Amino acid sequence: MVIRKGTEEDIPQIIQLLKESLGESLLPKSEAFWRWKHLDNPFGTSPVLVAEKENQIIGVRTFLRWQFTDQNRIYSACRAVDTAVHPKNQGQGIFSRLTQELVEEMKNEGVQLIFNTPNKKSHPGYLKLGWETWGKLPLKIKLKVPKSSKSFFHSQNWEEVSPLLSRLEDFSYTRSGVHTDLIPGYIQWRYQKCPIVKYFYLSDGETYLLIYRLKEGKKGKELRVTDLFTFSGFDKKKLQTQFRELIKNSGAVWVSFSGLNYDPNVLNLGSIPLLTQGPLITLRKLQDDLDPRFLDWKWSLGDLELF
């Protein structure tokens, strides 16, 4: 068996391996989705390692490049994402070897941390490989009586807010705490061009942008606020009016926000409980001068969605 860097020519074999190992449930396994996720990412092309035996790829490990910022400081990061080992080769330590070698590669490159949101099955394995548990993302959740309305318009014409996106991504927009760095092209890539989820927005076109999605689940339809950006002096009353109308007519049973960046004075929804029901977050320290567990994290739901 040979461990080597994955190339663009390996993509068809990688997709086939993902299908054979993980099936077609949850996220799609296609070359188009892989290219959007790992090649078009404005933070950079994803580092990929593959395990190859007799010219066949039997294992893959991928990290998604990411970048965080806290005012003027930049944190280079990766998110541990797509990984698979062929069913005939599982239990041979291939996943651990691929992960450890890619971790070392990122460490030598200067990447400062790796984050991910493992499930209950994969969580123990990551802990054995040096990951540490940060905890579950706190959520603000508002329950509501569902009411559907065919007349409500969900804005998805991103060209209408193109000037505002440019303002957000021109390096002058700052927020307190550690959050995803809004580099040029990020919002368009993450939300406008996402091939698997439809994202919508509320905005006045100049001073605020609230991004959301509607998600069907076992508990009913969820209205999920994935990101909210506001400039100083934004039209608070207009945003509040738009958001109340959205909640009223969305047909959602519940509304969710990240508890780390929810400002009750902005959306004016009254007292909402803080619940630790969000995704479980784990962190991998890569450099001696930074322990990511103690950063002032302000993750949004959009930062941690599985995609």
PDB file of N, CA and C in Angstrom, residues 102-184:
ATOM      1  N   LEU A 102      -1.783  13.471   7.315  1.00  0.00           N
ATOM      2  CA  LEU A 102      -2.290  14.749   6.826  1.00  0.00           C
ATOM      3  C   LEU A 102      -2.205  15.810   7.911  1.00  0.00           C
ATOM      4  N   VAL A 103      -2.392  15.423   9.166  1.00  0.00           N
ATOM      5  CA  VAL A 103      -2.215  16.352  10.285  1.00  0.00           C
ATOM      6  C   VAL A 103      -0.778  16.876  10.308  1.00  0.00           C
ATOM      7  N   GLU A 104       0.179  15.987  10.160  1.00  0.00           N
ATOM      8  CA  GLU A 104       1.583  16.407  10.162  1.00  0.00           C
ATOM      9  C   GLU A 104       1.897  17.313   8.985  1.00  0.00           C
ATOM     10  N   GLU A 105       1.317  17.011   7.845  1.00  0.00           N
ATOM     11  CA  GLU A 105       1.525  17.846   6.662  1.00  0.00           C
ATOM     12  C   GLU A 105       1.011  19.263   6.909  1.00  0.00           C
ATOM     13  N   MET A 106      -0.173  19.376   7.511  1.00  0.00           N
ATOM     14  CA  MET A 106      -0.747  20.693   7.795  1.00  0.00           C
ATOM     15  C   MET A 106       0.057  21.417   8.881  1.00  0.00           C
ATOM     16  N   LYS A 107       0.528  20.689   9.862  1.00  0.00           N
ATOM     17  CA  LYS A 107       1.347  21.283  10.920  1.00  0.00           C
ATOM     18  C   LYS A 107       2.620  21.878  10.343  1.00  0.00           C
ATOM     19  N   ASN A 108       3.284  21.127   9.465  1.00  0.00           N
ATOM     20  CA  ASN A 108       4.518  21.607   8.836  1.00  0.00           C
ATOM     21  C   ASN A 108       4.261  22.793   7.906  1.00  0.00           C
ATOM     22  N   GLU A 109       3.050  22.865   7.371  1.00  0.00           N
ATOM     23  CA  GLU A 109       2.684  23.968   6.485  1.00  0.00           C
ATOM     24  C   GLU A 109       2.412  25.250   7.266  1.00  0.00           C
ATOM     25  N   GLY A 110       2.176  25.109   8.579  1.00  0.00           N
ATOM     26  CA  GLY A 110       1.893  26.285   9.393  1.00  0.00           C
ATOM     27  C   GLY A 110       0.440  26.473   9.768  1.00  0.00           C
ATOM     28  N   VAL A 111      -0.425  25.536   9.360  1.00  0.00           N
ATOM     29  CA  VAL A 111      -1.833  25.597   9.766  1.00  0.00           C
ATOM     30  C   VAL A 111      -1.897  25.498  11.282  1.00  0.00           C
ATOM     31  N   GLN A 112      -2.765  26.296  11.908  1.00  0.00           N
ATOM     32  CA  GLN A 112      -2.773  26.397  13.367  1.00  0.00           C
ATOM     33  C   GLN A 112      -3.751  25.476  14.066  1.00  0.00           C
ATOM     34  N   LEU A 113      -4.826  25.106  13.397  1.00  0.00           N
ATOM     35  CA  LEU A 113      -5.816  24.270  14.073  1.00  0.00           C
ATOM     36  C   LEU A 113      -6.677  23.538  13.066  1.00  0.00           C
ATOM     37  N   ILE A 114      -7.262  22.441  13.519  1.00  0.00           N
ATOM     38  CA  ILE A 114      -8.250  21.692  12.751  1.00  0.00           C
ATOM     39  C   ILE A 114      -9.510  21.618  13.594  1.00  0.00           C
ATOM     40  N   PHE A 115     -10.648  21.820  12.972  1.00  0.00           N
ATOM     41  CA  PHE A 115     -11.913  21.689  13.686  1.00  0.00           C
ATOM     42  C   PHE A 115     -12.836  20.778  12.905  1.00  0.00           C
ATOM     43  N   ASN A 116     -13.765  20.172  13.586  1.00  0.00           N
ATOM     44  CA  ASN A 116     -14.801  19.394  12.906  1.00  0.00           C
ATOM     45  C   ASN A 116     -15.959  19.111  13.859  1.00  0.00           C
ATOM     46  N   THR A 117     -17.017  18.541  13.305  1.00  0.00           N
ATOM     47  CA  THR A 117     -18.218  18.233  14.086  1.00  0.00           C
ATOM     48  C   THR A 117     -18.520  16.745  13.930  1.00  0.00           C
ATOM     49  N   PRO A 118     -17.827  15.893  14.670  1.00  0.00           N
ATOM     50  CA  PRO A 118     -17.998  14.446  14.508  1.00  0.00           C
ATOM     51  C   PRO A 118     -19.339  13.968  15.075  1.00  0.00           C
ATOM     52  N   ASN A 119     -19.772  12.804  14.616  1.00  0.00           N
ATOM     53  CA  ASN A 119     -20.948  12.184  15.209  1.00  0.00           C
ATOM     54  C   ASN A 119     -20.527  11.281  16.369  1.00  0.00           C
ATOM     55  N   LYS A 120     -21.491  10.663  17.018  1.00  0.00           N
ATOM     56  CA  LYS A 120     -21.191   9.841  18.193  1.00  0.00           C
ATOM     57  C   LYS A 120     -20.263   8.674  17.851  1.00  0.00           C
ATOM     58  N   LYS A 121     -20.399   8.157  16.630  1.00  0.00           N
ATOM     59  CA  LYS A 121     -19.590   7.006  16.231  1.00  0.00           C
ATOM     60  C   LYS A 121     -18.135   7.379  15.990  1.00  0.00           C
ATOM     61  N   SER A 122     -17.904   8.530  15.358  1.00  0.00           N
ATOM     62  CA  SER A 122     -16.536   8.916  15.002  1.00  0.00           C
ATOM     63  C   SER A 122     -15.823   9.712  16.090  1.00  0.00           C
ATOM     64  N   HIS A 123     -16.561  10.272  17.042  1.00  0.00           N
ATOM     65  CA  HIS A 123     -15.976  11.113  18.080  1.00  0.00           C
ATOM     66  C   HIS A 123     -14.850  10.420  18.854  1.00  0.00           C
ATOM     67  N   PRO A 124     -15.040   9.182  19.365  1.00  0.00           N
ATOM     68  CA  PRO A 124     -13.955   8.527  20.118  1.00  0.00           C
ATOM     69  C   PRO A 124     -12.679   8.357  19.303  1.00  0.00           C
ATOM     70  N   GLY A 125     -12.825   8.071  18.013  1.00  0.00           N
ATOM     71  CA  GLY A 125     -11.648   7.892  17.165  1.00  0.00           C
ATOM     72  C   GLY A 125     -10.834   9.161  17.034  1.00  0.00           C
ATOM     73  N   TYR A 126     -11.512  10.291  16.916  1.00  0.00           N
ATOM     74  CA  TYR A 126     -10.799  11.563  16.828  1.00  0.00           C
ATOM     75  C   TYR A 126     -10.079  11.886  18.136  1.00  0.00           C
ATOM     76  N   LEU A 127     -10.704  11.566  19.262  1.00  0.00           N
ATOM     77  CA  LEU A 127     -10.046  11.816  20.551  1.00  0.00           C
ATOM     78  C   LEU A 127      -8.756  11.014  20.659  1.00  0.00           C
ATOM     79  N   LYS A 128      -8.758   9.781  20.157  1.00  0.00           N
ATOM     80  CA  LYS A 128      -7.550   8.954  20.188  1.00  0.00           C
ATOM     81  C   LYS A 128      -6.441   9.532  19.311  1.00  0.00           C
ATOM     82  N   LEU A 129      -6.831  10.311  18.293  1.00  0.00           N
ATOM     83  CA  LEU A 129      -5.858  10.882  17.363  1.00  0.00           C
ATOM     84  C   LEU A 129      -5.424  12.291  17.756  1.00  0.00           C
ATOM     85  N   GLY A 130      -5.793  12.723  18.973  1.00  0.00           N
ATOM     86  CA  GLY A 130      -5.293  14.004  19.474  1.00  0.00           C
ATOM     87  C   GLY A 130      -6.275  15.150  19.454  1.00  0.00           C
ATOM     88  N   TRP A 131      -7.489  14.916  18.960  1.00  0.00           N
ATOM     89  CA  TRP A 131      -8.511  15.955  18.998  1.00  0.00           C
ATOM     90  C   TRP A 131      -8.998  16.142  20.442  1.00  0.00           C
ATOM     91  N   GLU A 132      -9.489  17.333  20.744  1.00  0.00           N
ATOM     92  CA  GLU A 132     -10.047  17.618  22.063  1.00  0.00           C
ATOM     93  C   GLU A 132     -11.461  18.174  21.906  1.00  0.00           C
ATOM     94  N   THR A 133     -12.314  17.825  22.845  1.00  0.00           N
ATOM     95  CA  THR A 133     -13.706  18.243  22.768  1.00  0.00           C
ATOM     96  C   THR A 133     -13.869  19.675  23.252  1.00  0.00           C
ATOM     97  N   TRP A 134     -14.443  20.518  22.412  1.00  0.00           N
ATOM     98  CA  TRP A 134     -14.788  21.880  22.825  1.00  0.00           C
ATOM     99  C   TRP A 134     -16.163  21.908  23.472  1.00  0.00           C
ATOM    100  N   GLY A 135     -17.075  21.137  22.942  1.00  0.00           N
ATOM    101  CA  GLY A 135     -18.435  21.082  23.463  1.00  0.00           C
ATOM    102  C   GLY A 135     -19.452  21.267  22.358  1.00  0.00           C
ATOM    103  N   LYS A 136     -20.719  21.335  22.731  1.00  0.00           N
ATOM    104  CA  LYS A 136     -21.784  21.547  21.757  1.00  0.00           C
ATOM    105  C   LYS A 136     -22.055  23.032  21.583  1.00  0.00           C
ATOM    106  N   LEU A 137     -22.321  23.418  20.349  1.00  0.00           N
ATOM    107  CA  LEU A 137     -22.637  24.812  20.066  1.00  0.00           C
ATOM    108  C   LEU A 137     -23.935  25.188  20.770  1.00  0.00           C
ATOM    109  N   PRO A 138     -23.930  26.234  21.596  1.00  0.00           N
ATOM    110  CA  PRO A 138     -25.175  26.675  22.219  1.00  0.00           C
ATOM    111  C   PRO A 138     -26.098  27.295  21.184  1.00  0.00           C
ATOM    112  N   LEU A 139     -27.378  26.999  21.303  1.00  0.00           N
ATOM    113  CA  LEU A 139     -28.361  27.493  20.350  1.00  0.00           C
ATOM    114  C   LEU A 139     -29.419  28.338  21.043  1.00  0.00           C
ATOM    115  N   LYS A 140     -29.894  29.323  20.324  1.00  0.00           N
ATOM    116  CA  LYS A 140     -31.086  30.054  20.709  1.00  0.00           C
ATOM    117  C   LYS A 140     -32.222  29.507  19.852  1.00  0.00           C
ATOM    118  N   ILE A 141     -33.270  29.039  20.490  1.00  0.00           N
ATOM    119  CA  ILE A 141     -34.366  28.406  19.764  1.00  0.00           C
ATOM    120  C   ILE A 141     -35.693  29.052  20.147  1.00  0.00           C
ATOM    121  N   LYS A 142     -36.440  29.437  19.133  1.00  0.00           N
ATOM    122  CA  LYS A 142     -37.769  30.007  19.340  1.00  0.00           C
ATOM    123  C   LYS A 142     -38.800  29.076  18.710  1.00  0.00           C
ATOM    124  N   LEU A 143     -39.723  28.557  19.512  1.00  0.00           N
ATOM    125  CA  LEU A 143     -40.787  27.702  19.015  1.00  0.00           C
ATOM    126  C   LEU A 143     -41.955  28.569  18.553  1.00  0.00           C
ATOM    127  N   LYS A 144     -42.671  28.098  17.556  1.00  0.00           N
ATOM    128  CA  LYS A 144     -43.789  28.875  17.038  1.00  0.00           C
ATOM    129  C   LYS A 144     -44.870  27.956  16.484  1.00  0.00           C
ATOM    130  N   VAL A 145     -46.055  28.496  16.364  1.00  0.00           N
ATOM    131  CA  VAL A 145     -47.151  27.769  15.729  1.00  0.00           C
ATOM    132  C   VAL A 145     -47.004  27.939  14.223  1.00  0.00           C
ATOM    133  N   PRO A 146     -46.898  26.841  13.481  1.00  0.00           N
ATOM    134  CA  PRO A 146     -46.655  26.969  12.033  1.00  0.00           C
ATOM    135  C   PRO A 146     -47.837  27.572  11.302  1.00  0.00           C
ATOM    136  N   LYS A 147     -47.516  28.387  10.325  1.00  0.00           N
ATOM    137  CA  LYS A 147     -48.521  28.993   9.461  1.00  0.00           C
ATOM    138  C   LYS A 147     -47.895  29.160   8.093  1.00  0.00           C
ATOM    139  N   SER A 148     -48.488  28.536   7.119  1.00  0.00           N
ATOM    140  CA  SER A 148     -47.922  28.602   5.770  1.00  0.00           C
ATOM    141  C   SER A 148     -48.554  29.745   4.985  1.00  0.00           C
ATOM    142  N   SER A 149     -47.791  30.300   4.077  1.00  0.00           N
ATOM    143  CA  SER A 149     -48.288  31.375   3.229  1.00  0.00           C
ATOM    144  C   SER A 149     -47.646  31.255   1.858  1.00  0.00           C
ATOM    145  N   LYS A 150     -48.465  31.060   0.848  1.00  0.00           N
ATOM    146  CA  LYS A 150     -47.942  30.928  -0.504  1.00  0.00           C
ATOM    147  C   LYS A 150     -47.457  32.264  -1.058  1.00  0.00           C
ATOM    148  N   SER A 151     -47.859  33.352  -0.409  1.00  0.00           N
ATOM    149  CA  SER A 151     -47.538  34.673  -0.954  1.00  0.00           C
ATOM    150  C   SER A 151     -46.173  35.192  -0.505  1.00  0.00           C
ATOM    151  N   PHE A 152     -45.539  34.525   0.494  1.00  0.00           N
ATOM    152  CA  PHE A 152     -44.280  35.057   1.008  1.00  0.00           C
ATOM    153  C   PHE A 152     -43.153  34.790   0.012  1.00  0.00           C
ATOM    154  N   PHE A 153     -42.357  35.814  -0.249  1.00  0.00           N
ATOM    155  CA  PHE A 153     -41.273  35.706  -1.226  1.00  0.00           C
ATOM    156  C   PHE A 153     -39.938  35.551  -0.501  1.00  0.00           C
ATOM    157  N   HIS A 154     -39.222  34.469  -0.802  1.00  0.00           N
ATOM    158  CA  HIS A 154     -37.894  34.234  -0.223  1.00  0.00           C
ATOM    159  C   HIS A 154     -36.839  34.751  -1.194  1.00  0.00           C
ATOM    160  N   SER A 155     -36.138  35.791  -0.799  1.00  0.00           N
ATOM    161  CA  SER A 155     -35.163  36.431  -1.690  1.00  0.00           C
ATOM    162  C   SER A 155     -33.969  35.518  -1.938  1.00  0.00           C
ATOM    163  N   GLN A 156     -33.706  35.262  -3.205  1.00  0.00           N
ATOM    164  CA  GLN A 156     -32.559  34.426  -3.574  1.00  0.00           C
ATOM    165  C   GLN A 156     -31.773  35.026  -4.732  1.00  0.00           C
ATOM    166  N   ASN A 157     -32.127  36.234  -5.148  1.00  0.00           N
ATOM    167  CA  ASN A 157     -31.398  36.913  -6.215  1.00  0.00           C
ATOM    168  C   ASN A 157     -30.200  37.633  -5.607  1.00  0.00           C
ATOM    169  N   TRP A 158     -29.091  36.921  -5.522  1.00  0.00           N
ATOM    170  CA  TRP A 158     -27.912  37.444  -4.836  1.00  0.00           C
ATOM    171  C   TRP A 158     -27.290  38.621  -5.565  1.00  0.00           C
ATOM    172  N   GLU A 159     -27.596  38.766  -6.843  1.00  0.00           N
ATOM    173  CA  GLU A 159     -27.052  39.901  -7.600  1.00  0.00           C
ATOM    174  C   GLU A 159     -27.558  41.227  -7.039  1.00  0.00           C
ATOM    175  N   GLU A 160     -28.751  41.204  -6.439  1.00  0.00           N
ATOM    176  CA  GLU A 160     -29.324  42.431  -5.887  1.00  0.00           C
ATOM    177  C   GLU A 160     -28.534  42.958  -4.689  1.00  0.00           C
ATOM    178  N   VAL A 161     -27.806  42.082  -4.003  1.00  0.00           N
ATOM    179  CA  VAL A 161     -27.023  42.508  -2.835  1.00  0.00           C
ATOM    180  C   VAL A 161     -25.528  42.417  -3.113  1.00  0.00           C
ATOM    181  N   SER A 162     -25.167  42.338  -4.394  1.00  0.00           N
ATOM    182  CA  SER A 162     -23.764  42.235  -4.765  1.00  0.00           C
ATOM    183  C   SER A 162     -22.898  43.367  -4.204  1.00  0.00           C
ATOM    184  N   PRO A 163     -23.351  44.639  -4.264  1.00  0.00           N
ATOM    185  CA  PRO A 163     -22.540  45.710  -3.666  1.00  0.00           C
ATOM    186  C   PRO A 163     -22.328  45.531  -2.162  1.00  0.00           C
ATOM    187  N   LEU A 164     -23.356  45.029  -1.470  1.00  0.00           N
ATOM    188  CA  LEU A 164     -23.217  44.805  -0.028  1.00  0.00           C
ATOM    189  C   LEU A 164     -22.229  43.679   0.250  1.00  0.00           C
ATOM    190  N   LEU A 165     -22.255  42.625  -0.560  1.00  0.00           N
ATOM    191  CA  LEU A 165     -21.293  41.529  -0.382  1.00  0.00           C
ATOM    192  C   LEU A 165     -19.865  42.044  -0.553  1.00  0.00           C
ATOM    193  N   SER A 166     -19.675  42.930  -1.524  1.00  0.00           N
ATOM    194  CA  SER A 166     -18.344  43.502  -1.738  1.00  0.00           C
ATOM    195  C   SER A 166     -17.896  44.300  -0.521  1.00  0.00           C
ATOM    196  N   ARG A 167     -18.815  45.049   0.080  1.00  0.00           N
ATOM    197  CA  ARG A 167     -18.475  45.818   1.287  1.00  0.00           C
ATOM    198  C   ARG A 167     -18.097  44.896   2.435  1.00  0.00           C
ATOM    199  N   LEU A 168     -18.832  43.793   2.584  1.00  0.00           N
ATOM    200  CA  LEU A 168     -18.553  42.854   3.673  1.00  0.00           C
ATOM    201  C   LEU A 168     -17.200  42.178   3.494  1.00  0.00           C
ATOM    202  N   GLU A 169     -16.801  41.982   2.222  1.00  0.00           N
ATOM    203  CA  GLU A 169     -15.592  41.215   1.946  1.00  0.00           C
ATOM    204  C   GLU A 169     -14.400  42.082   1.557  1.00  0.00           C
ATOM    205  N   ASP A 170     -14.473  43.376   1.819  1.00  0.00           N
ATOM    206  CA  ASP A 170     -13.358  44.247   1.422  1.00  0.00           C
ATOM    207  C   ASP A 170     -12.369  44.495   2.559  1.00  0.00           C
ATOM    208  N   PHE A 171     -12.410  43.628   3.586  1.00  0.00           N
ATOM    209  CA  PHE A 171     -11.465  43.653   4.704  1.00  0.00           C
ATOM    210  C   PHE A 171     -11.716  44.785   5.698  1.00  0.00           C
ATOM    211  N   SER A 172     -12.785  45.568   5.516  1.00  0.00           N
ATOM    212  CA  SER A 172     -13.080  46.638   6.467  1.00  0.00           C
ATOM    213  C   SER A 172     -14.151  46.219   7.471  1.00  0.00           C
ATOM    214  N   TYR A 173     -14.836  45.098   7.201  1.00  0.00           N
ATOM    215  CA  TYR A 173     -15.903  44.651   8.102  1.00  0.00           C
ATOM    216  C   TYR A 173     -15.293  43.864   9.256  1.00  0.00           C
ATOM    217  N   THR A 174     -15.553  44.278  10.482  1.00  0.00           N
ATOM    218  CA  THR A 174     -14.985  43.605  11.650  1.00  0.00           C
ATOM    219  C   THR A 174     -16.072  43.324  12.675  1.00  0.00           C
ATOM    220  N   ARG A 175     -15.889  42.223  13.404  1.00  0.00           N
ATOM    221  CA  ARG A 175     -16.761  41.859  14.509  1.00  0.00           C
ATOM    222  C   ARG A 175     -15.887  41.393  15.666  1.00  0.00           C
ATOM    223  N   SER A 176     -16.439  41.415  16.860  1.00  0.00           N
ATOM    224  CA  SER A 176     -15.682  40.931  18.013  1.00  0.00           C
ATOM    225  C   SER A 176     -15.664  39.409  18.025  1.00  0.00           C
ATOM    226  N   GLY A 177     -14.613  38.865  18.616  1.00  0.00           N
ATOM    227  CA  GLY A 177     -14.508  37.420  18.715  1.00  0.00           C
ATOM    228  C   GLY A 177     -13.959  36.777  17.456  1.00  0.00           C
ATOM    229  N   VAL A 178     -13.765  35.460  17.522  1.00  0.00           N
ATOM    230  CA  VAL A 178     -13.197  34.696  16.410  1.00  0.00           C
ATOM    231  C   VAL A 178     -14.318  34.183  15.526  1.00  0.00           C
ATOM    232  N   HIS A 179     -14.295  34.569  14.261  1.00  0.00           N
ATOM    233  CA  HIS A 179     -15.327  34.154  13.328  1.00  0.00           C
ATOM    234  C   HIS A 179     -14.700  33.934  11.948  1.00  0.00           C
ATOM    235  N   THR A 180     -15.444  33.330  11.047  1.00  0.00           N
ATOM    236  CA  THR A 180     -14.949  33.074   9.699  1.00  0.00           C
ATOM    237  C   THR A 180     -14.536  34.370   9.016  1.00  0.00           C
ATOM    238  N   ASP A 181     -13.375  34.341   8.403  1.00  0.00           N
ATOM    239  CA  ASP A 181     -12.852  35.515   7.713  1.00  0.00           C
ATOM    240  C   ASP A 181     -13.611  35.704   6.398  1.00  0.00           C
ATOM    241  N   LEU A 182     -14.199  36.875   6.225  1.00  0.00           N
ATOM    242  CA  LEU A 182     -14.976  37.150   5.015  1.00  0.00           C
ATOM    243  C   LEU A 182     -14.059  37.621   3.887  1.00  0.00           C
ATOM    244  N   ILE A 183     -13.306  36.676   3.347  1.00  0.00           N
ATOM    245  CA  ILE A 183     -12.421  37.021   2.237  1.00  0.00           C
ATOM    246  C   ILE A 183     -13.254  37.139   0.957  1.00  0.00           C
ATOM    247  N   PRO A 184     -12.759  37.851  -0.061  1.00  0.00           N
ATOM    248  CA  PRO A 184     -13.512  38.002  -1.305  1.00  0.00           C
ATOM    249  C   PRO A 184     -13.935  36.655  -1.893  1.00  0.00           C
TER     250      PRO A 184
END
